[in-house]
Short mmCIF file of C-alpha atoms in Angstrom, two decimals:
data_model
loop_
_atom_site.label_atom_id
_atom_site.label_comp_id
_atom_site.label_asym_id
_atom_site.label_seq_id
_atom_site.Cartn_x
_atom_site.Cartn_y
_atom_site.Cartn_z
CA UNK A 276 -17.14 -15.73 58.23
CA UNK A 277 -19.65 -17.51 55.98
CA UNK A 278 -22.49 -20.31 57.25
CA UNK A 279 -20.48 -23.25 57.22
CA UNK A 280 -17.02 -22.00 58.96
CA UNK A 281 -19.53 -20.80 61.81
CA UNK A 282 -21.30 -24.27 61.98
CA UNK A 283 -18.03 -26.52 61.46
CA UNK A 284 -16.87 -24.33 64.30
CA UNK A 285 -19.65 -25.44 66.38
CA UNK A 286 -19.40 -29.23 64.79
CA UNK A 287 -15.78 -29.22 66.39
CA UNK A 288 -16.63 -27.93 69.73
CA UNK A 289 -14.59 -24.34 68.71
CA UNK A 290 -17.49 -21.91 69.54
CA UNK A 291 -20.50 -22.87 71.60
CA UNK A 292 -24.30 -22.54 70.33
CA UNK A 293 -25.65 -18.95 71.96
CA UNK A 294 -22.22 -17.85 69.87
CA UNK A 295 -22.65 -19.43 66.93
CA UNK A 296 -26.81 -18.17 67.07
CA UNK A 297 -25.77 -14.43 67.89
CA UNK A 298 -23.11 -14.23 64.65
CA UNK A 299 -25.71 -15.87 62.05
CA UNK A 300 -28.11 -13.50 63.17
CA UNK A 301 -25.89 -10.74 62.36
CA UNK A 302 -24.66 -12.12 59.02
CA UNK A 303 -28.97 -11.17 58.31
CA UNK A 304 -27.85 -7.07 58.11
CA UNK A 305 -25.88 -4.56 59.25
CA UNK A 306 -26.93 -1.37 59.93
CA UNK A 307 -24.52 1.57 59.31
CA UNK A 308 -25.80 4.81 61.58
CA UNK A 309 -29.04 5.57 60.29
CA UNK A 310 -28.39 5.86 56.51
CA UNK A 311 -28.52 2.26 55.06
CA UNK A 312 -29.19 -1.73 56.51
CA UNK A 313 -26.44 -3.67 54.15
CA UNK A 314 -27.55 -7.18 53.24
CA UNK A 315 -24.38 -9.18 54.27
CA UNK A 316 -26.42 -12.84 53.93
CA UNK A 317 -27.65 -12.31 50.35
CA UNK A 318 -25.18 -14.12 48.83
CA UNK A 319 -25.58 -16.96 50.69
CA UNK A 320 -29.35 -16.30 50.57
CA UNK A 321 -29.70 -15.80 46.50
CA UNK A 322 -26.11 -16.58 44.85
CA UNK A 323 -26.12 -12.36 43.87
CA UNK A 324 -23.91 -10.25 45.89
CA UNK A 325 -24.73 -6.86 47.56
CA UNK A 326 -23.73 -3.91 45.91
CA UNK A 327 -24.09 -0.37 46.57
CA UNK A 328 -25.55 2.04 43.86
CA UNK A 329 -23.06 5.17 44.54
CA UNK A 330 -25.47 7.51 42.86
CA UNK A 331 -27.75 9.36 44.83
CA UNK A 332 -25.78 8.97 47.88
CA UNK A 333 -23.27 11.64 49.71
CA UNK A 334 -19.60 10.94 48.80
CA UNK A 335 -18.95 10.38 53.16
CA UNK A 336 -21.87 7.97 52.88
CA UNK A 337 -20.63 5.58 50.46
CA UNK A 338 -17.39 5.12 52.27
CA UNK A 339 -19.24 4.21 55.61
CA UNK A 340 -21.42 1.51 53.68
CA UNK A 341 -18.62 0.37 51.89
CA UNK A 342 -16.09 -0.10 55.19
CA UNK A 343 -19.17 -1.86 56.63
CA UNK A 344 -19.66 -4.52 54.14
CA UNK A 345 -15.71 -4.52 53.63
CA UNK A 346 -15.66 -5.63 57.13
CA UNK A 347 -18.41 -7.64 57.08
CA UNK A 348 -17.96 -9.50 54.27
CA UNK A 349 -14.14 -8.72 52.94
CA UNK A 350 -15.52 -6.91 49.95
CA UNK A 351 -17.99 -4.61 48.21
CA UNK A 352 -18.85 -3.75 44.76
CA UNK A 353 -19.61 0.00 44.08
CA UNK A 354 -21.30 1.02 41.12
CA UNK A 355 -22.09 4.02 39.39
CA UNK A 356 -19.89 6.18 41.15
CA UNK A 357 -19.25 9.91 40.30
CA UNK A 358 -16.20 12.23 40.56
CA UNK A 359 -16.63 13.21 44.18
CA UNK A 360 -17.31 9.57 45.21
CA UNK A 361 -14.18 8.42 43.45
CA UNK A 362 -12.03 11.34 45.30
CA UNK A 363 -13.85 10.10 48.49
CA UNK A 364 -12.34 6.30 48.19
CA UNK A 365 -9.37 6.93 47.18
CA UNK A 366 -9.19 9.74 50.07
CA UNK A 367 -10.37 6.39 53.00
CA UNK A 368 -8.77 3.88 51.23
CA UNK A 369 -5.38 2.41 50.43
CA UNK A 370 -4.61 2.18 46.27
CA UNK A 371 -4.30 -1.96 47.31
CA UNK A 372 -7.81 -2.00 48.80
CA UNK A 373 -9.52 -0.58 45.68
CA UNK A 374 -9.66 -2.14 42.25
CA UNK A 375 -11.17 0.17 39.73
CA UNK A 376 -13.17 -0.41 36.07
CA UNK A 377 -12.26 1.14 33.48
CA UNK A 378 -13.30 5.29 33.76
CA UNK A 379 -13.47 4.45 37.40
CA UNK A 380 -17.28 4.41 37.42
CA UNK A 381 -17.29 0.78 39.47
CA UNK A 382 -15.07 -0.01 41.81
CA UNK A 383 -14.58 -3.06 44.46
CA UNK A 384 -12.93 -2.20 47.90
CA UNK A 385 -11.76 -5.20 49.91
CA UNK A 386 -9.74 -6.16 53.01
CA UNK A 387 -7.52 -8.24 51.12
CA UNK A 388 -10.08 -11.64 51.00
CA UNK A 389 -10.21 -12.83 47.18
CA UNK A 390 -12.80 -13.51 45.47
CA UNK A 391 -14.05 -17.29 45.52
CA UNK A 392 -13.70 -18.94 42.02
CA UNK A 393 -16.89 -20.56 40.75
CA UNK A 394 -15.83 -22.16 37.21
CA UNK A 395 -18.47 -20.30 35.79
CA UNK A 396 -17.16 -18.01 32.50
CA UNK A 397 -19.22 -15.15 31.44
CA UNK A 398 -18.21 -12.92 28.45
CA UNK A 399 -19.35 -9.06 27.71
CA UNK A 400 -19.10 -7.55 24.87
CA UNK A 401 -20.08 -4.13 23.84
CA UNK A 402 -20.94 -2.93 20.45
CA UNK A 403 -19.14 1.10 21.12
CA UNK A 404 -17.11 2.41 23.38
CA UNK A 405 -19.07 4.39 24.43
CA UNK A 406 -20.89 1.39 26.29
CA UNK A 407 -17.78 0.22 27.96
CA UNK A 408 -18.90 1.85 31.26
CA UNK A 409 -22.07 -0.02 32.12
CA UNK A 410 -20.35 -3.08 30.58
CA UNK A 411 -18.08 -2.67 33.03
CA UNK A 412 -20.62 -2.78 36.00
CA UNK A 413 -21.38 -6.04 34.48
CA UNK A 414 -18.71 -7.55 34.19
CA UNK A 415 -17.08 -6.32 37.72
CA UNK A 416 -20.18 -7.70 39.10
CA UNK A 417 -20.04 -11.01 37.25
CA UNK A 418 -16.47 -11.14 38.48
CA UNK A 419 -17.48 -10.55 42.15
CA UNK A 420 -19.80 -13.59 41.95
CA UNK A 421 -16.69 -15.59 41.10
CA UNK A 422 -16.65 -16.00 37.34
CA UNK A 423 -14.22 -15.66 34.65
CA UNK A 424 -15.14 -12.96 32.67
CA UNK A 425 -13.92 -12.03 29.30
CA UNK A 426 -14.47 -8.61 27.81
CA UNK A 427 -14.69 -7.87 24.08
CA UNK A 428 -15.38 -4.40 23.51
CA UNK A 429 -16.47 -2.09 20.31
CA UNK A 430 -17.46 -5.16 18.09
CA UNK A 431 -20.81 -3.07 16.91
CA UNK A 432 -22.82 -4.07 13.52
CA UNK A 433 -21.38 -0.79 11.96
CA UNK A 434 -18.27 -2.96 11.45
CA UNK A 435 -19.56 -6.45 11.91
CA UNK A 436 -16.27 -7.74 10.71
CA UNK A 437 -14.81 -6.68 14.66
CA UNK A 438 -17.24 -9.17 15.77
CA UNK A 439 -16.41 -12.07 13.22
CA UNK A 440 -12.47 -12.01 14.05
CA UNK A 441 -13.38 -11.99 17.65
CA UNK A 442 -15.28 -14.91 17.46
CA UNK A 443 -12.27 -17.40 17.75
CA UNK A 444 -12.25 -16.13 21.56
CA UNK A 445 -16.06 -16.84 22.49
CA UNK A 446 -14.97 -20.54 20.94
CA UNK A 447 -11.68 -20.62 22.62
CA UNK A 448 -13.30 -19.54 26.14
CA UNK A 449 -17.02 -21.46 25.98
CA UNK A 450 -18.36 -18.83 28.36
CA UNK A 451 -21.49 -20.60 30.13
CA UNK A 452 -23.28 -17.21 28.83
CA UNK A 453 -22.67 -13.70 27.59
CA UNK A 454 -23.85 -10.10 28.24
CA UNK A 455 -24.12 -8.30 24.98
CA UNK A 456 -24.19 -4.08 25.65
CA UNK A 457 -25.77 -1.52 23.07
CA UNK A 458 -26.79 1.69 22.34
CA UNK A 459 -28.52 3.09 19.20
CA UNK A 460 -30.39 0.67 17.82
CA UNK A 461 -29.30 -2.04 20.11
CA UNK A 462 -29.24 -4.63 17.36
CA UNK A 463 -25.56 -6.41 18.36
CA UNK A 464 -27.19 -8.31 20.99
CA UNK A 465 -29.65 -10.36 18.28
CA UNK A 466 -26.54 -11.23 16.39
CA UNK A 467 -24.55 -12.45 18.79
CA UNK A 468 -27.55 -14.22 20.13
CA UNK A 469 -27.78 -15.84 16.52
CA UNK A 470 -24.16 -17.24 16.46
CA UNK A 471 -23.65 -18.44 19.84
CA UNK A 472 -25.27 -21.68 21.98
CA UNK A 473 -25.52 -20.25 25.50
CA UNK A 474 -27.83 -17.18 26.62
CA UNK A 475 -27.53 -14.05 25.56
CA UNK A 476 -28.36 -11.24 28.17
CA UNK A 477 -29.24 -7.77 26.47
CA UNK A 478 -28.15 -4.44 28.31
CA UNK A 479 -29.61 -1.61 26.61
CA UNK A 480 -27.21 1.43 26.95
CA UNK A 481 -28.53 5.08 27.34
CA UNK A 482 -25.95 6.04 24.45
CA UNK A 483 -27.44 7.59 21.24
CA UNK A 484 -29.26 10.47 20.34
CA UNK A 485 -32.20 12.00 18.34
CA UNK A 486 -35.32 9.61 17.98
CA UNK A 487 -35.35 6.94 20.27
CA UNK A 488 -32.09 8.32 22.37
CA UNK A 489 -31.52 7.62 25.79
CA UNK A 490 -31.17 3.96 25.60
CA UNK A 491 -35.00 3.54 24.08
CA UNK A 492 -34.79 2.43 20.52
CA UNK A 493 -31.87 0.20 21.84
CA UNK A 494 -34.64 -1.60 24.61
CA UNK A 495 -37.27 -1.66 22.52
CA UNK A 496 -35.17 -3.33 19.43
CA UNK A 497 -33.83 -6.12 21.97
CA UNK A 498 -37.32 -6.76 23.10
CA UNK A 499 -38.16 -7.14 19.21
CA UNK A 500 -35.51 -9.47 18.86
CA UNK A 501 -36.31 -12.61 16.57
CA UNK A 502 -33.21 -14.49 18.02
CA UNK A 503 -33.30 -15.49 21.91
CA UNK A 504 -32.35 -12.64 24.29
CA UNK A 505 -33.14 -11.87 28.02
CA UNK A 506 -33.49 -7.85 28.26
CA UNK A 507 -32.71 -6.28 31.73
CA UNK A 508 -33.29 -2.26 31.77
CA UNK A 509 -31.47 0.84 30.08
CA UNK A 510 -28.01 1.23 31.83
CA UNK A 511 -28.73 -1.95 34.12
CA UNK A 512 -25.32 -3.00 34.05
CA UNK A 513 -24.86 -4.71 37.78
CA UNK A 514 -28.23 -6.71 36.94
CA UNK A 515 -26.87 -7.69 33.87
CA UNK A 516 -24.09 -9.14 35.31
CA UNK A 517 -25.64 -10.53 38.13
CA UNK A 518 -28.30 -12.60 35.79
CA UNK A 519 -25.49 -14.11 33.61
CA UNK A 520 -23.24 -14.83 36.46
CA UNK A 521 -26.38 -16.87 37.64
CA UNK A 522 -26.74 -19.05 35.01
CA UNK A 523 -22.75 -19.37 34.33
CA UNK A 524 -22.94 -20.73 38.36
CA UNK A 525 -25.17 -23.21 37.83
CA UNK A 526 -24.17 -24.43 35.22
CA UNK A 527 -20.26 -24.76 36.52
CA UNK A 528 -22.21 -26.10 39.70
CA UNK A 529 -23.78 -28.60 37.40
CA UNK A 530 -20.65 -29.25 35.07
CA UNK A 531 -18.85 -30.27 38.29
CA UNK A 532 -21.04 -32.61 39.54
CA UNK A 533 -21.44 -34.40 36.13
CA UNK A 534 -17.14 -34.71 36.51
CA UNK A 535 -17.70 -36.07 39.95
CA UNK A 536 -19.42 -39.18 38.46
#
């Protein structure tokens, strides 16, 4: 139950005040045994969802957080989530309750609630496949937060004509902005950033090898960028995600009001 169900309740005389004080008070956190305090309210607090990071975490501990914020909330993003993790949910939960990315390294379980649609529309594209994973995490994530997402994957500069025919979909879908993933050099997301008229958010990918490998030459190239890009960290896929789903909200939020006059 979000804020304003619990206070319309109380508006129409359905739940009394001590009732209504006690559940808003536990929509703050909820602790699961001793292992982890989920933020149920930071949605409502910030506009970004809580996620859990599967890595570094026991396979039997990700499936209590994620049946805690499943109940609490109706649904939880998981990301980064290994082979024993993935044998753990699909072990707890139903193949309805789970919807997997692609390689199955994010995953959302719910209870059945959907997702609540903003208007916001946030593209990803990736410049290998080899990318596709953490561009996945972003655009699950940017999903979660209610957007449209649109995914346009292995457009890289070694064959910029990918890009240029997919180009007619970015002007089709006027996504409020766009996450842009690379590895190697990392220059895809200065191009993109040079054709397009919304923000471009950079994810530096930990693909690559030799010099600069491990996502470095590809973070320090879209901090060099001379078109405009936001940069979140190597591999950062769920921040990614989150930032453009940000600005695609608002700007939905704001598109909507502008309708309204």
């Amino acid at each position: 139950m979000d804020l304003k169900s619990i206070l319309n309740n109380v508006k129409n005389s359905e739940t009394d005040i001590e009732t209504a004080e006690a559940t808003i008070r536990s929509m703050g956190y909820v602790s699961v045994t001793d292992i982890a305090k989920i933020d149920t309210f930071r949605k409502h607090r910030t506009g970004i969802i809580e996620a859990v990071l599967a890595e570094g975490k026991t396979p039997e501990d990700v499936v209590k957080i994620a049946k805690a914020q499943s109940d609490a909330s109706g649904r939880v993003l998981i990301t980064r989530i290994g082979e024993n993790h993935r044998t753990a949910l699909e072990s707890n939960f139903k193949p309805d309750e789970i919807e997997w990315g692609i390689h199955s390294t994010t995953a959302v379980v719910h209870n059945g609630t959907p997702i609540k649609k903003t208007g916001g529309v946030v593209a990803v594209i990736t410049a290998g496949t080899a990318d596709i994973d953490v561009a996945e995490e972003a655009k699950m994530t940017a999903s979660e937060m209610g957007c449209e997402t649109i995914a346009i994957y292995d457009v890289g500069v070694a064959g910029l004509h990918r890009l240029v025919n997919e180009m007619a979909i970015l002007k089709n879908k006027k996504p409020d902005s766009i996450v842009v993933a690379a590895g190697r050099e990392g220059t895809l997301p200065t191009v993109v950033s040079g054709l397009v008229d919304v923000p471009v958010v950079g994810l530096p990918v930990s693909t690559g090898y030799g010099a600069g490998a491990k996502g470095e030459a590809a973070l320090l190239a879209m901090l060099q960028s001379c078109s405009v890009v936001s940069v979140v960290n190597i591999d950062a896929g769920f921040v990614a995600g989150a930032f453009a789903a940000r600005i695609a909200n608002q700007v939905a939020e704001a598109r909507n009001k502008a309708s309204k006059k």
